[in-house]
Short mmCIF file of C-alpha atoms and ligand atoms in Angstrom, two decimals:
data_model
loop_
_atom_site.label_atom_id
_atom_site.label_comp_id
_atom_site.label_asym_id
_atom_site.label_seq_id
_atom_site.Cartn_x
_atom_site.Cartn_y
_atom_site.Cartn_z
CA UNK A 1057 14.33 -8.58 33.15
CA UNK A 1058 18.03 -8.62 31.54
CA UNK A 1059 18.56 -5.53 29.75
CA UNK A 1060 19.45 -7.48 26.81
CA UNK A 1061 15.96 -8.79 26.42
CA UNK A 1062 14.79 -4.87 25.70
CA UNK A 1063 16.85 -5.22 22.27
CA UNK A 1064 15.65 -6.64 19.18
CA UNK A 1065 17.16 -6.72 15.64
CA UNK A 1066 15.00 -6.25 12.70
CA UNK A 1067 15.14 -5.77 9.22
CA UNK A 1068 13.15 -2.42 7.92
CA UNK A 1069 12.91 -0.69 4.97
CA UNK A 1070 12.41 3.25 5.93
CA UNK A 1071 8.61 4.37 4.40
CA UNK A 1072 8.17 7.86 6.46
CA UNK A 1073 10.33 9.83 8.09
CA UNK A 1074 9.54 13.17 10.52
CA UNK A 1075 11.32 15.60 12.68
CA UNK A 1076 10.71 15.56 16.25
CA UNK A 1077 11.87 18.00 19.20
CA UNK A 1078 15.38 19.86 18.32
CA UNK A 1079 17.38 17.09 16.58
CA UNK A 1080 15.04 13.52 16.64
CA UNK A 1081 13.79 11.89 13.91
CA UNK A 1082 10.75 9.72 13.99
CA UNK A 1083 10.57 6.81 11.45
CA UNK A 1084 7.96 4.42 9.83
CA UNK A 1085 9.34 1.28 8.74
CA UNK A 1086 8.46 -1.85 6.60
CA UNK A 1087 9.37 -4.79 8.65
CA UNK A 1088 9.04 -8.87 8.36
CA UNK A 1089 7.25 -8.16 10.81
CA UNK A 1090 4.39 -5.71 10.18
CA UNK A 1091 4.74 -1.65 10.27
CA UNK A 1092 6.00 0.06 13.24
CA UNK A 1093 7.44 3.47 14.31
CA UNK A 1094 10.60 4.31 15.62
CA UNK A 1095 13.07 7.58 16.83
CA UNK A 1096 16.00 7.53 16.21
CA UNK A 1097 18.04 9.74 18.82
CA UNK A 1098 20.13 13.05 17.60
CA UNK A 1099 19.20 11.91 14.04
CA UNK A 1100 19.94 15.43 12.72
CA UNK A 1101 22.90 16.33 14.59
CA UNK A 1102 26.06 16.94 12.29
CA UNK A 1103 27.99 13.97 13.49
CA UNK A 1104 25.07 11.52 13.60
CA UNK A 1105 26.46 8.23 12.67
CA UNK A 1106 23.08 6.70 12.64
CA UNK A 1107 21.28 9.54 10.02
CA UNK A 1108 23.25 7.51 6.58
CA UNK A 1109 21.87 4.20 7.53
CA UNK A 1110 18.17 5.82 7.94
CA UNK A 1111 17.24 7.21 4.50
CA UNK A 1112 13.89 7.12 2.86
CA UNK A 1113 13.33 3.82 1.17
CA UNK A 1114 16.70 2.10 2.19
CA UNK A 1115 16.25 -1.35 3.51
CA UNK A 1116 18.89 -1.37 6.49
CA UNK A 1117 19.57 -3.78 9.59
CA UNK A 1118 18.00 -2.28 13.01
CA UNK A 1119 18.86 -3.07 16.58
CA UNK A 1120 15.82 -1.35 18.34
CA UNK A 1121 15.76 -0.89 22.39
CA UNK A 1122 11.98 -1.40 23.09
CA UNK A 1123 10.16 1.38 25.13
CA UNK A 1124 7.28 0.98 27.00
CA UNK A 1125 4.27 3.75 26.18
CA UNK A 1126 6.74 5.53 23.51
CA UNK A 1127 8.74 4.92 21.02
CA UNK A 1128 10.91 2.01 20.15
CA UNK A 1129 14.24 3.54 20.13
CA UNK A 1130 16.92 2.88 17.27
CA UNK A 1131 19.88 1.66 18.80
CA UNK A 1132 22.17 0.64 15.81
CA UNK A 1133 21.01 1.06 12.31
CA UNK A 1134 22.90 -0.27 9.14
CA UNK A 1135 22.53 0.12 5.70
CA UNK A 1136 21.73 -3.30 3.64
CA UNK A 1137 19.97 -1.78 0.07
CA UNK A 1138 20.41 2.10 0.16
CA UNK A 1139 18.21 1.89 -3.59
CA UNK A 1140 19.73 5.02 -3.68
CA UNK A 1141 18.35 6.09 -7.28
CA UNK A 1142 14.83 6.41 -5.64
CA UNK A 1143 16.58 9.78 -3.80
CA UNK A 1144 18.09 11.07 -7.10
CA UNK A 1145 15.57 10.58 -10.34
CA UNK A 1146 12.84 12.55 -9.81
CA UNK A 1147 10.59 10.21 -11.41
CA UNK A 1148 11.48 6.95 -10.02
CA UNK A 1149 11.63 8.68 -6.79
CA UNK A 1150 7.76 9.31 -7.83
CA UNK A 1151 6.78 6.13 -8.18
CA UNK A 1152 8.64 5.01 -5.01
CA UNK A 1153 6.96 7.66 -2.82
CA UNK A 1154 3.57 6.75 -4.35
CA UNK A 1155 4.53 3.18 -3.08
CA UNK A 1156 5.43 3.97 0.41
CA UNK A 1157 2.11 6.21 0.76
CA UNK A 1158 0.32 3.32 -0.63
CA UNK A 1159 1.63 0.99 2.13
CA UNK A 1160 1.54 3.45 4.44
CA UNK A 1161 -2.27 3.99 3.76
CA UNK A 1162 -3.82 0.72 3.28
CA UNK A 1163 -1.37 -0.56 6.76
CA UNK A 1164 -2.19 0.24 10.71
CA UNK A 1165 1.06 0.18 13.45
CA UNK A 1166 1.61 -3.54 13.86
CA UNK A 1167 -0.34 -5.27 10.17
CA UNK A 1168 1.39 -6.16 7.46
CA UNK A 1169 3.92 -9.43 7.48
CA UNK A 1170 6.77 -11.06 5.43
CA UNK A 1171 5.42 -11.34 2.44
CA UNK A 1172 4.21 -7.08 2.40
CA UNK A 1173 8.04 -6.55 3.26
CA UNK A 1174 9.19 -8.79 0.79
CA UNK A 1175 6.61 -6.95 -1.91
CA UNK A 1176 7.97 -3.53 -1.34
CA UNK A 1177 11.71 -4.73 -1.60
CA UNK A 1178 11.42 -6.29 -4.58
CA UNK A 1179 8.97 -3.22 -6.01
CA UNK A 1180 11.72 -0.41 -4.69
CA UNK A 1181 14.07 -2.59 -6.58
CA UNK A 1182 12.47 -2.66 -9.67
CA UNK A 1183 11.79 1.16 -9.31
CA UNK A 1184 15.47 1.65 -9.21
CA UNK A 1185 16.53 -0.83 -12.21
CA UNK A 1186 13.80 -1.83 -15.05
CA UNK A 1187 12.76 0.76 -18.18
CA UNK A 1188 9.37 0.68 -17.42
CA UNK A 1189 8.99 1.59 -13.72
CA UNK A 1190 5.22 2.10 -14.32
CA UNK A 1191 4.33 -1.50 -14.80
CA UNK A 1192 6.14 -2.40 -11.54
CA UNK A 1193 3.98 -0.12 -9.88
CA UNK A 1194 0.82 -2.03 -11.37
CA UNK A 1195 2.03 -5.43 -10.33
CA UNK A 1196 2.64 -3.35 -6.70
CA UNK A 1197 -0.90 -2.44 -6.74
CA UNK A 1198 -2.21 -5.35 -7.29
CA UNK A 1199 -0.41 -7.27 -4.76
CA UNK A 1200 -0.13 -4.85 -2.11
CA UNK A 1201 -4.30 -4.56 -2.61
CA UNK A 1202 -4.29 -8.59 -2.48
CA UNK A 1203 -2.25 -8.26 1.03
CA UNK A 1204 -4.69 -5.71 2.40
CA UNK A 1205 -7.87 -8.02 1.72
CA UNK A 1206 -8.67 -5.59 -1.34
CA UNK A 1207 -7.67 -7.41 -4.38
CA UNK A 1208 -9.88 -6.56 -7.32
CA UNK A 1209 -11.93 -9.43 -8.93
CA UNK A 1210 -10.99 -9.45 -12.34
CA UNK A 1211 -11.74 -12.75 -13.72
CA UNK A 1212 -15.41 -13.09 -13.43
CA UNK A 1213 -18.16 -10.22 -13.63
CA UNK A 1214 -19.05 -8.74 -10.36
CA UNK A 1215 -22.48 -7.66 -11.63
CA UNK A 1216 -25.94 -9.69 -11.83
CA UNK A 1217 -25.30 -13.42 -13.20
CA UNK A 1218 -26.97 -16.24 -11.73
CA UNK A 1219 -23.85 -18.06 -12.70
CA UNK A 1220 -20.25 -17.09 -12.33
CA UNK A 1221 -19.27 -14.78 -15.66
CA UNK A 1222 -15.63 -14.99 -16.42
CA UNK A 1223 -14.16 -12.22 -18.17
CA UNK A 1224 -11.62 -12.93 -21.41
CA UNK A 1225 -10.99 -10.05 -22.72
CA UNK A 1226 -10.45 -10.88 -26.30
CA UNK A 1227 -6.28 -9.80 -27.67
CA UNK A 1228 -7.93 -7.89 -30.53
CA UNK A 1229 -10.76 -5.65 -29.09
CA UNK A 1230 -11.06 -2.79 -31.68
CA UNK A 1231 -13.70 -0.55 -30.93
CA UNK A 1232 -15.89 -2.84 -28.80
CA UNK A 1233 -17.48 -1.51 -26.11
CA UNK A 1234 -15.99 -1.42 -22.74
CA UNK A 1235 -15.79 -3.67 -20.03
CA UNK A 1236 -15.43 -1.49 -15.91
CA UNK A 1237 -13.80 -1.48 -12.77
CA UNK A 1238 -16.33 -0.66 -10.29
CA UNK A 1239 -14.81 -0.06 -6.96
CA UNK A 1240 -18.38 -0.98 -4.68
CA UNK A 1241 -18.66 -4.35 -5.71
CA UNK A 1242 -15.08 -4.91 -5.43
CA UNK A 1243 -14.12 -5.92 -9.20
CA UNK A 1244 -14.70 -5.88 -12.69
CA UNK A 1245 -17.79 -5.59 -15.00
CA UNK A 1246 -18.92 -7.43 -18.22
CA UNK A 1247 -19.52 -5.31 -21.06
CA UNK A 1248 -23.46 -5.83 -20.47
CA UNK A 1249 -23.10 -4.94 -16.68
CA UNK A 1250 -20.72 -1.92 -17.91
CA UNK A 1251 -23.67 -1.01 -20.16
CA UNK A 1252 -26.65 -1.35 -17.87
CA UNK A 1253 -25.16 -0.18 -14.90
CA UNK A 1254 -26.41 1.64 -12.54
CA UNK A 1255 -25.57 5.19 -12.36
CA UNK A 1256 -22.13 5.60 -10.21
CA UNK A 1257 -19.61 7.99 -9.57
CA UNK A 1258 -17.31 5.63 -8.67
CA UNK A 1259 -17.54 2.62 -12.12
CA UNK A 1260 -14.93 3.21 -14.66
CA UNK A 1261 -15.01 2.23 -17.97
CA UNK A 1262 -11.83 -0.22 -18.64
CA UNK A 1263 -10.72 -1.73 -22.06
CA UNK A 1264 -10.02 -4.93 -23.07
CA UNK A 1265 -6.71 -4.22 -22.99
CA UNK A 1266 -6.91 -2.47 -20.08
CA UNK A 1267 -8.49 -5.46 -18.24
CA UNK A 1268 -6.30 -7.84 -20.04
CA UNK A 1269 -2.87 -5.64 -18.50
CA UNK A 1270 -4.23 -6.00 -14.91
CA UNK A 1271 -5.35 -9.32 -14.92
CA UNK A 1272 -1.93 -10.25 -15.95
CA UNK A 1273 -0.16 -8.15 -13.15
CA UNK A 1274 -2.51 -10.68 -10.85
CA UNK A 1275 -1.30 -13.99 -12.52
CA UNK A 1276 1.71 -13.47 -14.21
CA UNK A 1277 4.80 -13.69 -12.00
CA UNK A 1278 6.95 -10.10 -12.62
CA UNK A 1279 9.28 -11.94 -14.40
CA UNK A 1280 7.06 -12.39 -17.27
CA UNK A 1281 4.99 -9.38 -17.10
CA UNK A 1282 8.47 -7.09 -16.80
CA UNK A 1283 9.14 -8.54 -20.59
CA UNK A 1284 5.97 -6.78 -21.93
CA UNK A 1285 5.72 -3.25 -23.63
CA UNK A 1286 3.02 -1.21 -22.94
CA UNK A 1287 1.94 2.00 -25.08
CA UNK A 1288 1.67 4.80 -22.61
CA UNK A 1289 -2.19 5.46 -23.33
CA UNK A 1290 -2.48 2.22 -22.01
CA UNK A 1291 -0.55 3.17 -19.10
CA UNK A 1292 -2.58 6.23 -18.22
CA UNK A 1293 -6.04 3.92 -18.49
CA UNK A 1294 -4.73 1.44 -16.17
CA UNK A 1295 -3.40 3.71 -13.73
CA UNK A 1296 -6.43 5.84 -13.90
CA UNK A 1297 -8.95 3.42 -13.32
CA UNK A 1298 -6.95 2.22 -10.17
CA UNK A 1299 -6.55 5.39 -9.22
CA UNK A 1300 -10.39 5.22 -8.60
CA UNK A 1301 -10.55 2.04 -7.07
CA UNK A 1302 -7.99 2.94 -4.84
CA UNK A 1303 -9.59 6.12 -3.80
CA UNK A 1304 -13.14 4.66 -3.07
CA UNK A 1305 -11.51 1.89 -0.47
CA UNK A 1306 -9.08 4.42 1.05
CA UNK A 1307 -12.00 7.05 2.17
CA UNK A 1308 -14.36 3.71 3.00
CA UNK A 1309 -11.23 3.17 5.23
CA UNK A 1310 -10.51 6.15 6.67
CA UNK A 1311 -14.80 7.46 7.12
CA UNK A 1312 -14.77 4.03 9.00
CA UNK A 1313 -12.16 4.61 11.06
CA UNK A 1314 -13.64 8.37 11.48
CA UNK A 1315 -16.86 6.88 12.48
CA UNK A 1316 -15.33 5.11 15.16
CA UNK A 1317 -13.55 7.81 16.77
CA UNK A 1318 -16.97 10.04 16.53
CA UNK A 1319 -18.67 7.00 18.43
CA UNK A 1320 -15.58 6.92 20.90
CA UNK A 1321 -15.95 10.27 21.46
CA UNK A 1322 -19.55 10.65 21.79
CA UNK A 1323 -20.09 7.96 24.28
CA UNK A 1324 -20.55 9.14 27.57
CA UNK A 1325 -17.77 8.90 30.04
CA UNK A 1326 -17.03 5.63 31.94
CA UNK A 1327 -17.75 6.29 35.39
CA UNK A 1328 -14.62 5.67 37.59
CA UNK A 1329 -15.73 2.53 39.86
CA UNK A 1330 -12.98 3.45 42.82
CA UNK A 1331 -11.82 -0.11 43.15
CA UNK A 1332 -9.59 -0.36 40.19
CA UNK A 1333 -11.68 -2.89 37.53
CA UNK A 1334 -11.60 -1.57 34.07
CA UNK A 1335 -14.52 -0.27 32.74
CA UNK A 1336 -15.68 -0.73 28.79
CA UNK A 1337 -17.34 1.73 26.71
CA UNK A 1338 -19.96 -0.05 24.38
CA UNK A 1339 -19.73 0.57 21.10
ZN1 ZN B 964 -21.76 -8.95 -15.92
#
């Protein structure tokens, strides 16, 4: 093989970054591509040349030497979108941390595509220029939930109907009762399923309003949704009902992925067969 052909060249936007051994640093990135990890050589050495073009949530341009059973290594990294005003206002910077984590989270090594990298572009953008960084991280929720194969059903009741129930929340909902997010059937709940629920740790109770706001970061294209003001109460109940949501699917995630390490490790050895064939461990 050509050494050439070890190279590749990659766009990334850096999500994680650790130390590693004396002066390394190991980084996740966002790529076209899916997520991947990556050193990058001497990264905290004085005189690095590479350690600018490798900051937390800066989209740059990567030539990576490929590695076989370690790391990729960064051969050539340069800055194309340093969003640099995620690194200096504390509460942007929030917001774009709570992004990267969700990513990060919801995303193995190797998932995610064009369409996830283009997402968290556009949403560190937006963190970096609109007034209301809070509703770009509801249309980031949605979408990045959508991407996973966890987008919340809004639109019709995910309670008992024998026929699809679409939800409309009304514009002027007073003190109605409310409508709920419940996280185990994957979506919203009519005001009578809200009401004759059963009982659940997990269901939250959800305005019309509140429904109404994330139905909207679903359809709307940001665009139109950036145009809209939103009280903050409104704010809080959206972003605390997704909170839950978000929470119930990330532990279902990570107890399955728990479960099968306990099976891994429980199974009984695989007996060496001395003439090389690979042996598999039922699960
Ligand atoms: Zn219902």
């Amino acid at each position: 093989m050509a050494a050439g052909s070890r190279l590749y060249r990659t766009a990334g936007i850096v999500i994680r970054r650790r130390n590693q051994g004396e002066a390394d640093r190991v980084l996740t990135l966002c790529t076209p591509q899916g997520k991947i990890e990556v050193i990058v050589k001497g990264a905290r050495k004085i005189r690095s040349r590479k350690a600018g073009h490798v900051e937390l949530f800066s989209r740059s341009d990567f030539i990576i030497s490929r590695v076989e059973h370690s790391w990729d290594i960064v051969s050539q990294a340069e800055t194309v979108e340093p969003h640099a005003r995620l690194r200096g206002d504390l509460v942007r910077g929030a917001h774009a941390r709570y992004a990267v984590e969700l990513l990060d989270r919801f995303f193995a090594p190797g998932e995610g595509d064009g369409a996830l990298f283009d997402l968290l572009d556009h949403t560190l953008t937006w963190l970096c220029e609109e007034p209301d960084p809070a509703l770009s991280i509801r249309f980031y929720e949605q979408h990045l939930l959508g991407l996973a194969g966890f987008r919340p059903e809004l639109f019709r009741c995910v309670g008992e109907h024998e026929t699809p129930h679409p939800l409309r929340p009304p514009t002027e909902h007073g003190d109605r009762p409310p409508y709920g997010l419940d996280p185990e059937r994957g979506g919203a709940l009519c005001r009578r399923c809200y009401a004759t629920r059963p009982r659940s740790r997990w269901i939250e109770p959800l305005s019309a309003a509140g429904l109404s706001l994330l139905q909207d970061c679903q359809r709307e294209p940001y665009s139109t949704l950036r145009t809209r003001a939103i009280p903050p109460a409104l704010h809080a109940e959206a972003a605390r009902v997704m909170e839950r949501y978000i929470v119930y699917h990330l532990e279902r995630q990570v107890g399955a992925a728990r479960f099968l390490r306990n099976l891994r490790i429980t199974a009984p050895p695989a007996q060496p067969t001395g003439d090389g064939t690979k042996t598999h461990r039922r699960l």
